Structure formats: structure tokens, C-alpha cells
mmCIF file of C-alpha atoms in Angstrom:
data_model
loop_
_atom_site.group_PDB
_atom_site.id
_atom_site.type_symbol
_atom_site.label_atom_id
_atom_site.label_comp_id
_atom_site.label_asym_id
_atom_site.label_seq_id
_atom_site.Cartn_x
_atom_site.Cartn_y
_atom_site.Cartn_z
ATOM 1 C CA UNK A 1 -25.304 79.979 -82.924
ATOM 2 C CA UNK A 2 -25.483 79.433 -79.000
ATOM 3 C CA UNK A 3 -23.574 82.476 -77.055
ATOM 4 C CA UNK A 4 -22.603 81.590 -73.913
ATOM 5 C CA UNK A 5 -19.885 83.496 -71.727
ATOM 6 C CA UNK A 6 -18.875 80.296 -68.953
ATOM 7 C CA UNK A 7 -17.311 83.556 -66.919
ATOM 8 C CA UNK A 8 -20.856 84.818 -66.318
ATOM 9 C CA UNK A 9 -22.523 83.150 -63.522
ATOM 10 C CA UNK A 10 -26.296 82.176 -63.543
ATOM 11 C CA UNK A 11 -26.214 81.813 -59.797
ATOM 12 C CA UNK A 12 -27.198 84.015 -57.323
ATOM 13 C CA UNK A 13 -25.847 82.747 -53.898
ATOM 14 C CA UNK A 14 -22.972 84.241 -53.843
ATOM 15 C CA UNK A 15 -25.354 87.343 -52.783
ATOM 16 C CA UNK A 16 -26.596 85.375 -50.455
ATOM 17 C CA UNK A 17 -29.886 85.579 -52.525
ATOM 18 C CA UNK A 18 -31.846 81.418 -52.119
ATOM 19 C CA UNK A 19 -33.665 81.673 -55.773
ATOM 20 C CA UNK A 20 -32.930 78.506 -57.351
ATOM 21 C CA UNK A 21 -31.588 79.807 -60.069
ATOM 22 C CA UNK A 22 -28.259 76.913 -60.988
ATOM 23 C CA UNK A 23 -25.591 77.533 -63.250
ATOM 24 C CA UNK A 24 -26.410 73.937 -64.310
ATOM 25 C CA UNK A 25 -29.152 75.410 -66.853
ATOM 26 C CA UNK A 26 -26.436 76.755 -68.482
ATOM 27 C CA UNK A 27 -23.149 74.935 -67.804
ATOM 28 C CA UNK A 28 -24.882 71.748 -68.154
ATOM 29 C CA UNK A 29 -26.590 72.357 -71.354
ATOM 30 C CA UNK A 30 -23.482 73.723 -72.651
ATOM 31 C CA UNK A 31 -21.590 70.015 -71.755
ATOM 32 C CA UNK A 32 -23.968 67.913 -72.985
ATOM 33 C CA UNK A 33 -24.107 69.794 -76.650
ATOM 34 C CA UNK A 34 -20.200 69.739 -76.327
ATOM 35 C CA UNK A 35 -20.244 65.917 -75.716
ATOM 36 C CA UNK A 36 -22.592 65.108 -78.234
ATOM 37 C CA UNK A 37 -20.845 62.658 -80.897
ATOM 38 C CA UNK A 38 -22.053 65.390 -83.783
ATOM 39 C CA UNK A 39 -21.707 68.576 -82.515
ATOM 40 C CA UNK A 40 -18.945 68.228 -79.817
ATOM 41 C CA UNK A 41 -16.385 68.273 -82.965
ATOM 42 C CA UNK A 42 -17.839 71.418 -84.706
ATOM 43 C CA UNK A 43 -18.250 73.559 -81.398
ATOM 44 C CA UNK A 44 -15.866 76.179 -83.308
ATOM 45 C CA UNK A 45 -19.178 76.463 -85.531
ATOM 46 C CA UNK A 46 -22.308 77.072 -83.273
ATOM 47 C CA UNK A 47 -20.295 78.682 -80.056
ATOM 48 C CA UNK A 48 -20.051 82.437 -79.347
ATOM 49 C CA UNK A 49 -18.154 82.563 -75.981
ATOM 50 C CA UNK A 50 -17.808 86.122 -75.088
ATOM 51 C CA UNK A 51 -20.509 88.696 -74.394
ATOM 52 C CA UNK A 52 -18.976 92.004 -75.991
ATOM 53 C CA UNK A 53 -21.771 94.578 -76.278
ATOM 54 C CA UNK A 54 -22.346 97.002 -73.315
ATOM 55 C CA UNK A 55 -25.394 98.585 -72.155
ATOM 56 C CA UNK A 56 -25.141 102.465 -71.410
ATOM 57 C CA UNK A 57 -27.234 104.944 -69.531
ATOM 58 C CA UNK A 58 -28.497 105.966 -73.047
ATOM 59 C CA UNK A 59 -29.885 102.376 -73.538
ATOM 60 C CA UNK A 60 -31.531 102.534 -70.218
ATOM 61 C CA UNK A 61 -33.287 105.924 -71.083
ATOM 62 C CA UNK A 62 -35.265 104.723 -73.673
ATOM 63 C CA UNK A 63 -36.754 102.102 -72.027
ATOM 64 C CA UNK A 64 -36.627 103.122 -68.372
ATOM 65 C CA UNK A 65 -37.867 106.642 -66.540
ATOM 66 C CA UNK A 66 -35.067 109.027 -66.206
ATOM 67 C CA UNK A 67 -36.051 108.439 -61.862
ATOM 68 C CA UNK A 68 -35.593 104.980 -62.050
ATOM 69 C CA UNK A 69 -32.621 105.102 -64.121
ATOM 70 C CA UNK A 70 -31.143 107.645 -61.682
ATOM 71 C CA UNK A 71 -32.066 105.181 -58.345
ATOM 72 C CA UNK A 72 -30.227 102.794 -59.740
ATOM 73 C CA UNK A 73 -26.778 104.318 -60.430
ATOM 74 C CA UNK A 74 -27.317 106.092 -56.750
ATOM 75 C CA UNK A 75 -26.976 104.997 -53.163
ATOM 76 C CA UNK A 76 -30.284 103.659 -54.061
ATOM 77 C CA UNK A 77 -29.747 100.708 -55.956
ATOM 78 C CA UNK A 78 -29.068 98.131 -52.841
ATOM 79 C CA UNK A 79 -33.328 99.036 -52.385
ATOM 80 C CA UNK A 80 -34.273 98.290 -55.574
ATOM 81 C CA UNK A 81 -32.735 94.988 -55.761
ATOM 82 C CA UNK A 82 -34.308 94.198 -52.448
ATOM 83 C CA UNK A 83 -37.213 95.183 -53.732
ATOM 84 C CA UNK A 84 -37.260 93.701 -57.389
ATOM 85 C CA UNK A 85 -36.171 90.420 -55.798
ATOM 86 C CA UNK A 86 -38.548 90.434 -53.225
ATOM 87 C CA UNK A 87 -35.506 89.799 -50.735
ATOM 88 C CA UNK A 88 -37.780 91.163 -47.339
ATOM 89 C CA UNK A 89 -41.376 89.466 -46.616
ATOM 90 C CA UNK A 90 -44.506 92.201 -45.720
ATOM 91 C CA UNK A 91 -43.477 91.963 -42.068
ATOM 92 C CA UNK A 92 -39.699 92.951 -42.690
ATOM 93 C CA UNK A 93 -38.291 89.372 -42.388
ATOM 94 C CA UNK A 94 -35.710 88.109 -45.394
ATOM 95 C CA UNK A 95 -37.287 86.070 -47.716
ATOM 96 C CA UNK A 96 -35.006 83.338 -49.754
ATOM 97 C CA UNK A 97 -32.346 85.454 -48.427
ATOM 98 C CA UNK A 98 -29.551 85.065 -46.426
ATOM 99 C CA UNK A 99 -26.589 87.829 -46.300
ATOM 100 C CA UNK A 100 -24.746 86.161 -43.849
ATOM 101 C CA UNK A 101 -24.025 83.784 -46.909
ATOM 102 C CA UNK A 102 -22.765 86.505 -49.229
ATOM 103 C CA UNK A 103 -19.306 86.597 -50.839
ATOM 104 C CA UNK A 104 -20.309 89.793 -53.043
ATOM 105 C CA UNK A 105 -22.600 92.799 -52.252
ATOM 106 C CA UNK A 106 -25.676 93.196 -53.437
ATOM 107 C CA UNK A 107 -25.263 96.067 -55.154
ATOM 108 C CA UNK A 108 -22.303 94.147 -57.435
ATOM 109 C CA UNK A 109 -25.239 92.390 -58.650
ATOM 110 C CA UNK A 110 -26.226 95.510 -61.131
ATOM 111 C CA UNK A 111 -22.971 95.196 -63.203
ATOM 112 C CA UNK A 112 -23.623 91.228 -63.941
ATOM 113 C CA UNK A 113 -27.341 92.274 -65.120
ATOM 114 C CA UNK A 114 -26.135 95.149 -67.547
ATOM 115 C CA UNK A 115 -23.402 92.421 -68.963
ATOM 116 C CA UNK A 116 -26.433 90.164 -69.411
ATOM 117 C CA UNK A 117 -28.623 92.915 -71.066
ATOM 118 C CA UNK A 118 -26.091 93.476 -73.442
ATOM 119 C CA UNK A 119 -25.871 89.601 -74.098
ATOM 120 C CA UNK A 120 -29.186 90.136 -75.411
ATOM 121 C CA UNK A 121 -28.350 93.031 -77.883
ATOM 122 C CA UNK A 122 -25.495 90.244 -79.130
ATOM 123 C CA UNK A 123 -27.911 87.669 -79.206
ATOM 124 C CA UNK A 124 -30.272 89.971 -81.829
ATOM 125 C CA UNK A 125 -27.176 91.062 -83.541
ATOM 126 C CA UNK A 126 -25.931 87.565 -84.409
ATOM 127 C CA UNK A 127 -29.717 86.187 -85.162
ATOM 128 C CA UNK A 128 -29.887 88.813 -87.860
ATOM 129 C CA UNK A 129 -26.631 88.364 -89.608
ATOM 130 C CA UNK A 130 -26.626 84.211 -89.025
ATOM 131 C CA UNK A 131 -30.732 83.781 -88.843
ATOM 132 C CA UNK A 132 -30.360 81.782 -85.778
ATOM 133 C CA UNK A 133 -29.060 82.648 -81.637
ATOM 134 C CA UNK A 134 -29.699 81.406 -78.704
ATOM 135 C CA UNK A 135 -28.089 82.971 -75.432
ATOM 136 C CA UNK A 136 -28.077 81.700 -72.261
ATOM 137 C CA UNK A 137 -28.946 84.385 -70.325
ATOM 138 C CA UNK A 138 -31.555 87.230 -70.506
ATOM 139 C CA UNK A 139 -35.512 87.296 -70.719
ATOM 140 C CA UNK A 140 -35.978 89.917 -67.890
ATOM 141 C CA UNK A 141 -39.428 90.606 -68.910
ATOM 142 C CA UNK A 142 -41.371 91.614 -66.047
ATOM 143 C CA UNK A 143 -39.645 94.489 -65.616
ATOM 144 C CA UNK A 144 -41.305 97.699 -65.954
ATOM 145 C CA UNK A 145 -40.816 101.427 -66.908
ATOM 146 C CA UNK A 146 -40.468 102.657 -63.113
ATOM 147 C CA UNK A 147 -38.955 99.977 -61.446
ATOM 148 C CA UNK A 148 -37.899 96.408 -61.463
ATOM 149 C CA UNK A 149 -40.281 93.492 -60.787
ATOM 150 C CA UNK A 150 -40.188 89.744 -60.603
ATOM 151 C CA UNK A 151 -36.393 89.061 -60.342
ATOM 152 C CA UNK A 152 -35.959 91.609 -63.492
ATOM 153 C CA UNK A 153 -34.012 94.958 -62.610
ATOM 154 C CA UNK A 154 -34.163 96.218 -66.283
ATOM 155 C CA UNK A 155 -36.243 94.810 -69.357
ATOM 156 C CA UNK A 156 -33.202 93.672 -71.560
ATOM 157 C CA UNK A 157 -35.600 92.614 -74.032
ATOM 158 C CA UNK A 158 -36.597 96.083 -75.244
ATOM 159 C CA UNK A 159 -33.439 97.564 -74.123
ATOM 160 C CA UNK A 160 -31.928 95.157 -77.099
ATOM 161 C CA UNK A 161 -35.149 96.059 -79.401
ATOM 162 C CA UNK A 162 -34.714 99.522 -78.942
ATOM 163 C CA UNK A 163 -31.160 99.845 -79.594
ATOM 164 C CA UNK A 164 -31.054 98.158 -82.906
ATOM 165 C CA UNK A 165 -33.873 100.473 -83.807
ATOM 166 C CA UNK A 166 -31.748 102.754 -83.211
ATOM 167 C CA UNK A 167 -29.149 102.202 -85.130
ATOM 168 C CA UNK A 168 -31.335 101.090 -87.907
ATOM 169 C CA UNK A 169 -30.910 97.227 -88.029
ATOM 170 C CA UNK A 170 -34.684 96.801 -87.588
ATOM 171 C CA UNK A 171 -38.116 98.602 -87.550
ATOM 172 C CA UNK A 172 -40.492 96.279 -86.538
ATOM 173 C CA UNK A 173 -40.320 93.248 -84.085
ATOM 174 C CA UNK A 174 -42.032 90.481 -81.903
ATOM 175 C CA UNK A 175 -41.351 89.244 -78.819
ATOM 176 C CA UNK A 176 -43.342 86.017 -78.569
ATOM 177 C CA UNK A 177 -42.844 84.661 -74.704
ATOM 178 C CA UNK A 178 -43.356 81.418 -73.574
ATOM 179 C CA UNK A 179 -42.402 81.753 -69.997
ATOM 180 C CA UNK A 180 -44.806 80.759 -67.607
ATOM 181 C CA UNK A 181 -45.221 84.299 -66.095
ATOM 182 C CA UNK A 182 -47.293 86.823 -68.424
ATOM 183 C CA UNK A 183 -44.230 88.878 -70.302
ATOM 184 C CA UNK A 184 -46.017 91.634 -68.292
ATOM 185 C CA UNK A 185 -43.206 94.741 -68.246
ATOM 186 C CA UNK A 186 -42.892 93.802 -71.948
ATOM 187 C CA UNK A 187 -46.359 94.341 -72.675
ATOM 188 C CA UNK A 188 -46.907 97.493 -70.771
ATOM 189 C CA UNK A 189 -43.799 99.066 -71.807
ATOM 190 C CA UNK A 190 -44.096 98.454 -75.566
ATOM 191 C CA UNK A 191 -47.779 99.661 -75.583
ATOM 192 C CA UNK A 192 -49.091 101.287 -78.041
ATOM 193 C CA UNK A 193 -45.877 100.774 -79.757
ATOM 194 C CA UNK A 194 -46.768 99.342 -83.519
ATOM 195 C CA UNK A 195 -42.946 98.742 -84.072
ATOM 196 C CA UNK A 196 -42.801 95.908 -81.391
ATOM 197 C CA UNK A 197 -45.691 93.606 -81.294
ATOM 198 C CA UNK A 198 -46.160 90.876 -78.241
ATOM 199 C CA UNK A 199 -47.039 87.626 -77.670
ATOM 200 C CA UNK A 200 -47.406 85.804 -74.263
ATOM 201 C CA UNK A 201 -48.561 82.276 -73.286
ATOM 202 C CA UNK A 202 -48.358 82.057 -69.964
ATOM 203 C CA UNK A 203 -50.663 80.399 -66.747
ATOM 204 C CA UNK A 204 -54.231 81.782 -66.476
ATOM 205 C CA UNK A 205 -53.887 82.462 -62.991
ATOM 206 C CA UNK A 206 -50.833 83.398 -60.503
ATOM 207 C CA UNK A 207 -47.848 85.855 -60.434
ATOM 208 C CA UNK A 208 -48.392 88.836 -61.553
ATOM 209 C CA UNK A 209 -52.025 87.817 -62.218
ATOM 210 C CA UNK A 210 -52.756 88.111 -58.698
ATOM 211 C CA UNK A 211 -52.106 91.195 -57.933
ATOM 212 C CA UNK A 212 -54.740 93.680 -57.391
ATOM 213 C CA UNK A 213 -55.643 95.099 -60.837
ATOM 214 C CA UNK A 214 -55.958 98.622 -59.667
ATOM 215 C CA UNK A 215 -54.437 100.839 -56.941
ATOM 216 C CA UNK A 216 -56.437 102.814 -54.517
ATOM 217 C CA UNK A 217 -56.659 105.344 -57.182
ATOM 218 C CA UNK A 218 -58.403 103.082 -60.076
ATOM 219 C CA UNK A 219 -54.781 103.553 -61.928
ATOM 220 C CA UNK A 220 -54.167 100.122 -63.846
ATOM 221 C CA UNK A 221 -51.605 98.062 -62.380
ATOM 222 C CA UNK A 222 -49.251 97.699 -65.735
ATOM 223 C CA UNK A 223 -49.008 94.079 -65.001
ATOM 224 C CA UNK A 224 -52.465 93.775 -66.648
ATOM 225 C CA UNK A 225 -52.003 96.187 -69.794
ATOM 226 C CA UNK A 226 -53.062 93.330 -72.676
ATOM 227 C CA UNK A 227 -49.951 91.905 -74.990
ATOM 228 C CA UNK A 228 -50.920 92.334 -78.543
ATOM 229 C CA UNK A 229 -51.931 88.641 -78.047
ATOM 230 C CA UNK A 230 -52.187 86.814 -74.693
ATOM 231 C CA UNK A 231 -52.561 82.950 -74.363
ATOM 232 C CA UNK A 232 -53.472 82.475 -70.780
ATOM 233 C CA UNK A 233 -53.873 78.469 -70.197
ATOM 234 C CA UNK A 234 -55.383 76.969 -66.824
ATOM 235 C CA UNK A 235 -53.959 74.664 -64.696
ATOM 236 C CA UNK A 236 -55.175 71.620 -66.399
ATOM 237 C CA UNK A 237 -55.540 72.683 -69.900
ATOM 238 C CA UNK A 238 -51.617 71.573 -70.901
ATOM 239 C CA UNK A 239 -52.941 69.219 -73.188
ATOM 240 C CA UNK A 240 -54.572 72.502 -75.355
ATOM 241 C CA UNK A 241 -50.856 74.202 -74.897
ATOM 242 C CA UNK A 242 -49.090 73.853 -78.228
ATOM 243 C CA UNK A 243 -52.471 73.929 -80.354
ATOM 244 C CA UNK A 244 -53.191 77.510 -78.828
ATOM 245 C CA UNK A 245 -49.522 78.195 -79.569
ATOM 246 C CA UNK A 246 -49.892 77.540 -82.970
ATOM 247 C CA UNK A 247 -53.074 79.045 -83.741
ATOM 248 C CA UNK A 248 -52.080 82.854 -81.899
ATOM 249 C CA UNK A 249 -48.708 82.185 -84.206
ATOM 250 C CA UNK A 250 -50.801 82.348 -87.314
ATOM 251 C CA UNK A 251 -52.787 85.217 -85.760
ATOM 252 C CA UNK A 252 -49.203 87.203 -85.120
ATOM 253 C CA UNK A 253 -48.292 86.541 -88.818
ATOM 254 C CA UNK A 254 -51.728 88.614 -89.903
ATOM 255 C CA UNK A 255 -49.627 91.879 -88.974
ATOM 256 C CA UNK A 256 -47.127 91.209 -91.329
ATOM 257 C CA UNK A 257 -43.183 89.932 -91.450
ATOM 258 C CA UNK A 258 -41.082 91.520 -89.150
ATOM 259 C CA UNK A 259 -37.643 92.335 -89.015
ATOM 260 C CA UNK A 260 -36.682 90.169 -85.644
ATOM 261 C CA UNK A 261 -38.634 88.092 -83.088
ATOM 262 C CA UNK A 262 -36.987 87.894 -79.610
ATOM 263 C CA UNK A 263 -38.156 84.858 -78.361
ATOM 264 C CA UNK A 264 -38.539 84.586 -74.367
ATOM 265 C CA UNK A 265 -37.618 80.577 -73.640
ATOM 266 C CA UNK A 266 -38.737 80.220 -70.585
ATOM 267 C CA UNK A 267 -38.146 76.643 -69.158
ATOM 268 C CA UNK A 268 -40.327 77.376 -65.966
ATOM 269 C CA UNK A 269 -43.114 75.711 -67.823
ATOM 270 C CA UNK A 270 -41.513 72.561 -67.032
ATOM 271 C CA UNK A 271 -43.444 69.683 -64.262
ATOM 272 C CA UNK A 272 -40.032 69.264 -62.693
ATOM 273 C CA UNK A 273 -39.466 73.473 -62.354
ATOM 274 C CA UNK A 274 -38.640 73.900 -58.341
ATOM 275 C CA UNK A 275 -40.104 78.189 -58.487
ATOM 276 C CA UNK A 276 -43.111 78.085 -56.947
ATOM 277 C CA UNK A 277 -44.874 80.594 -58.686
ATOM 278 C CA UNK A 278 -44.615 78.527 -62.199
ATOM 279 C CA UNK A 279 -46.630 75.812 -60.635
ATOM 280 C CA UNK A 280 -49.762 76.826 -62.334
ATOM 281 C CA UNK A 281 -47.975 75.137 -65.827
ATOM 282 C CA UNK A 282 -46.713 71.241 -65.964
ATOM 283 C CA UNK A 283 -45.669 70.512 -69.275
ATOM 284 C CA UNK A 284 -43.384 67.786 -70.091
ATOM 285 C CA UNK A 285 -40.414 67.404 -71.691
ATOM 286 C CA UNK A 286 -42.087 66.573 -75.010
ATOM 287 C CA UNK A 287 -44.590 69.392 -74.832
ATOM 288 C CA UNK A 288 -41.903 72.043 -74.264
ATOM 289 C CA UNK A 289 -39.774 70.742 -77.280
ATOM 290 C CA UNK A 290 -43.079 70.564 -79.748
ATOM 291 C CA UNK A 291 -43.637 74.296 -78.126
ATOM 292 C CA UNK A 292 -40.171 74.996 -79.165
ATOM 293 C CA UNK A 293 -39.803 73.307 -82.359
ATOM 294 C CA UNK A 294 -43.136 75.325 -83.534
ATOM 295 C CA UNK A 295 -41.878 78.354 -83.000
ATOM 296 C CA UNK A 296 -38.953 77.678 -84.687
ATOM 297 C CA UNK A 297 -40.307 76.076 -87.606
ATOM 298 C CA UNK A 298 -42.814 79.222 -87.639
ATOM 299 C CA UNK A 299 -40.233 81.771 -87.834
ATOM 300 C CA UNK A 300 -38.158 79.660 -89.926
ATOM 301 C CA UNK A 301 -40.885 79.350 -92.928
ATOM 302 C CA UNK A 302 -41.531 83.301 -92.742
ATOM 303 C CA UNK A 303 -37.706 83.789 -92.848
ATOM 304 C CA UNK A 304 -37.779 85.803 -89.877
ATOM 305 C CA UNK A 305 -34.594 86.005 -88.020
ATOM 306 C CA UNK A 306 -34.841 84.286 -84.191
ATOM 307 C CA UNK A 307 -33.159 85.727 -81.680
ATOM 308 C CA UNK A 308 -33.379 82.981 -78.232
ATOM 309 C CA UNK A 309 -33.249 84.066 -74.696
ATOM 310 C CA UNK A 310 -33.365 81.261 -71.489
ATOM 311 C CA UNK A 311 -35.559 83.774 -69.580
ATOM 312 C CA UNK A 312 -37.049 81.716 -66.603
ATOM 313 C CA UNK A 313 -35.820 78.077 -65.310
ATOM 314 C CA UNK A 314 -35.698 77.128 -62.047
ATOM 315 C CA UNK A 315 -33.737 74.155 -60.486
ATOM 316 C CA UNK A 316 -31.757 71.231 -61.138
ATOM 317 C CA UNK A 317 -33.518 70.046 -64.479
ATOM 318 C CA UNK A 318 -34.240 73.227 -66.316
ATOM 319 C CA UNK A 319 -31.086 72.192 -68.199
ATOM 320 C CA UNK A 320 -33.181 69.407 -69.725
ATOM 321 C CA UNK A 321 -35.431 71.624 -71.373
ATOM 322 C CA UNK A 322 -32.459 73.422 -73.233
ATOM 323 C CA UNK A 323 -30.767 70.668 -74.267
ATOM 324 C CA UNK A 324 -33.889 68.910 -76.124
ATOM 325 C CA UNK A 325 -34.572 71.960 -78.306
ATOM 326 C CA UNK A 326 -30.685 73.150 -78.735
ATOM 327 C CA UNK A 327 -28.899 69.706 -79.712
ATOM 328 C CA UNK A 328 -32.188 69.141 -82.339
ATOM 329 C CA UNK A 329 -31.609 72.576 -83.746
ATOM 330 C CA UNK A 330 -27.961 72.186 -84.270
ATOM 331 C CA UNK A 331 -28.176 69.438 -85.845
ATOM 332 C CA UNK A 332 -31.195 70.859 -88.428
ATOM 333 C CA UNK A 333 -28.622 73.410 -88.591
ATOM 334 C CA UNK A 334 -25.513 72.030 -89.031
ATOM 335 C CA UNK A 335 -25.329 68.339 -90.101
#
């Protein structure tokens, strides 16, 4: 199942905020399965096209500090998303912003990330009742306990964890991340947490690698609390990717089944990805759909119910990445 709501925008320039983040990674993606001479004709049977779950304070709590949470339904919140989208350089300058652009306040910014948290939740819901969904939208895993971080105001993927523990749907779950950023805010937040185990392949060196790994006051800097497995690869060592992949998948499967695996689908990983900060990664198109159809196939011969998010993707081609892996598992699915 692929849920995609075409009234939520991936874009952010209508905030005036420059991150190349295009609606083409979805909207694209979303035309080319339509158009495809197999699956264009059974749309009705792979398309969930409204996001219906809602994310409440209560959802935030148990993921979030009760401070953080309060900042951001307070006059607050305009700071943190400056902050957690780095929107003002060290000398007080924008950076990849430009509010004289804006059609919509920053601040409106919060109620289109809480739609997309609960996207996730729906995403988790549908993978465990259908075994299979991919949503086109969350994967906001850098964010941490106190605060947002790396373009990620709240961490949607425990958010939706934590919730269907809640209510019982699940005990125990992955999250195995293949953006190219260490699923950092994941790691530190589900630490020490046996229910939710973590998995993160990521570049060796970079954001939020290269941040100092203490403060002044020797206290850790949460972006280097340890997954439960971490796959850093060099610059370089692409070739090594997928073989690493599979081998820390086998490891994973030595804790036992769980009930769900969130799986962070980062297409940042890609040569052609315009952020940046994912430069330390350059796999090709065929590399990132044998990294996809692994872990697939992995969760698929443990029967373990995937739940897809897009996570990171930056540009005018991340749609390519999607569309590989999505129009080759519709068909396994469907045809």
C-alpha cells in the first residue's frame, strides 16, 4: 500500500525556507506508478490518499520533554523552527532562507509536521493489518528528546512506535535507517529501550558526526549515543554498502522477530542528491534498489510487517530512487 495525501506539500518555500526539498519526490513518484501500464489500472488497490490519524500533546509527551513540548505550542515555536532548521548562520545572517519569499508563517509550519507525524502512525497501522506501507512523508529522525535537530521538529518515528505500544498493537520493534545521516535522535531517544531496537547505516563521517562529542561539561552530545547497530561506511567504501547491509540484517534478526520494523528510506544516499551534507554517500541507482530490495526481502522472509517512510531526499531526482523500489514492489505485490 503507498499512502500519499497530494494535499500535503513536501515543499518548503512557501516559508520562504531554500532546502531543496521538491514535491517532485513525491508527486512525481506518485505519476509515474499511476502511468505505469500494470499498476496505473489497479491504483484503487495500492493507494491510500488521505492521512487521517492525528498526533496529540499526549503523543508528544512520551517521546518529547514536557519543556520542549510546552516551547512549541507557545510564542516560542517561531525559535525552534529557526533553530531546528538552521534558518540563521553563527553570525546572525539567514541561511537558505529568505522571508521576504514567504506566503505562510513560519510558525504554520508546525501543523503540516504533526499531519505528517501522524502519516507515520497510518503508515504502521496499515503495514500491520496489509504487511506492506510505504508513505511519502515522515523519517524525522534526528530529532531529539529536548529539541528539534536536522530539519526534524519532532521524532515521528517513535511518536508512531510509541503510540501503537500503547494501544497494544505491538511490543517490540526496529527501526532500521538507511538515510545517509546517523538516525541519531532515534538512537538516543530509544536508549536503553529493549522494546525498540535500531539500526543505522549511514556516512562514517559528517552531519551530526561532526559535532563536538562532548559539551564543556564532558555531557555526551546525544548525537553520538550508539544505535543498537551502527553501519558507518566511508566515502569510498560504496562498493562494501549492501554487503554490510546484509550482514548487520542477520545480526538484528539474533534478537528475535519483532512485531514492526519502521524502515527510514532515505534517498539522500543517492550520487545525484543536491543536500550537501549527504555528500559523504554516492550510491547509484542500482545500489539503492539492491539496498532496498534486501531489506524488503529480509523482512519479508521473517514475516515481519514493513512499515516505509521517504525520510531524507533532496532535489530534482530523489523521485528516481522511489520509483525503482515502489513500481518493483507493486508489482511482487500485486501482479
Amino acid at each position: 500500500m503507498i499512502l500519499y495525501d497530494p494535499r500535503q506539500p513536501h515543499s518548503l518555500f512557501e516559508f520562504g525556507i531554500e532546502i531543496p526539498v521538491m514535491d517532485s519526490r513525491a508527486s512525481e513518484t506518485f505519476a509515474r506508478l499511476s502511468s505505469h501500464p500494470q499498476l496505473g489500472s489497479r491504483r484503487g488497490d495500492w493507494h491510500i490518499d488521505t492521512i487521517q490519524e492525528l498526533i496529540t500533546r499526549e503523543d508528544l509527551l512520551r517521546v518529547h520533554s514536557a519543556n520542549y513540548v510546552d516551547r512549541l505550542f507557545s510564542d516560542g515555536l517561531e525559535a525552534e523552527i529557526t533553530r531546528t532548521y538552521e534558518l540563521v548562520g553563527p553570525h546572525g545572517n539567514y541561511h537558505r532562507f529568505n522571508p521576504a519569499g514567504a506566503r505562510l508563517p513560519l510558525t504554520a509550519l508546525f501543523e503540516r509536521i504533526l499531519t505528517r507525524a501522524g502519516g507515520t502512525i497510518q503508515c504502521g497501522r496499515t503495514a500491520l493489518d496489509r504487511g506492506f506501507c510505504f508513505y511519502f512523508g515522515g523519517g524525522m529522525h534526528h530529532a531529539q528528546k529536548h529539541g528539534g535537530a536536522g530539519f526534524c521538529l519532532v521524532n515521528d518515528l517513535v511518536i508512531a512506535l510509541r503510540r501503537l505500544q500503547s494501544e497494544n498493537r505491538i511490543r517490540r520493534s526496529w527501526v532500521i535507517d538507511l538515510d545517509a545521516h546517523k538516525g541519531d535522535g532515534t538512537a538516543a531517544i530509544t536508549a536503553g529501550d529493549e522494546s525498540i531496537l535500531t539500526l543505522s547505516i549511514h556516512m562514517a563521517k559528517g552531519w551530526p558526526l561532526d559535532q563536538p562529542e562532548h559539551d564543556a561539561d564532558g555531557r555526551l552530545n546525544p548525537s553520538f549515543v550508539p544505535s543498537t547497530i551502527d553501519i558507518p561506511i566511508e566515502s569510498g567504501e560504496e562498493p562494501l554498502y549492501n554487503r554490510r547491509l546484509r550482514e548487520s540484517l542477520e545480526h538484528l534478526s539474533d534478537f528475535g522477530r519483532p512485531d514492526l520494523a519502521l524502515v527510514v528510506c532515505g534517498a539522500d544516499p543517492y550520487e545525484l542528491d543536491e543536500l550537501p551534507s549527504a555528500a559523504g554517500l554516492r550510491l547509484s541507482l542500482g545500489q539503492l534498489l539492491e539496498r532496498d530490495q534486501t531489506v524488503y526481502q529480509f523482512l519479508k522472509t521473517l514475516a515481519v510487517p514493513g512499515a516505509w517512510v521517504m525520510a531524507g531526499g533532496y532535489g530534482r531526482n530523489s523521485w528516481r530512487v522511489y520509483t525503482q523500489f515502489l513500481q518493483w514492489v507493486l508489482l511482487k505485490r500485486l501482479c
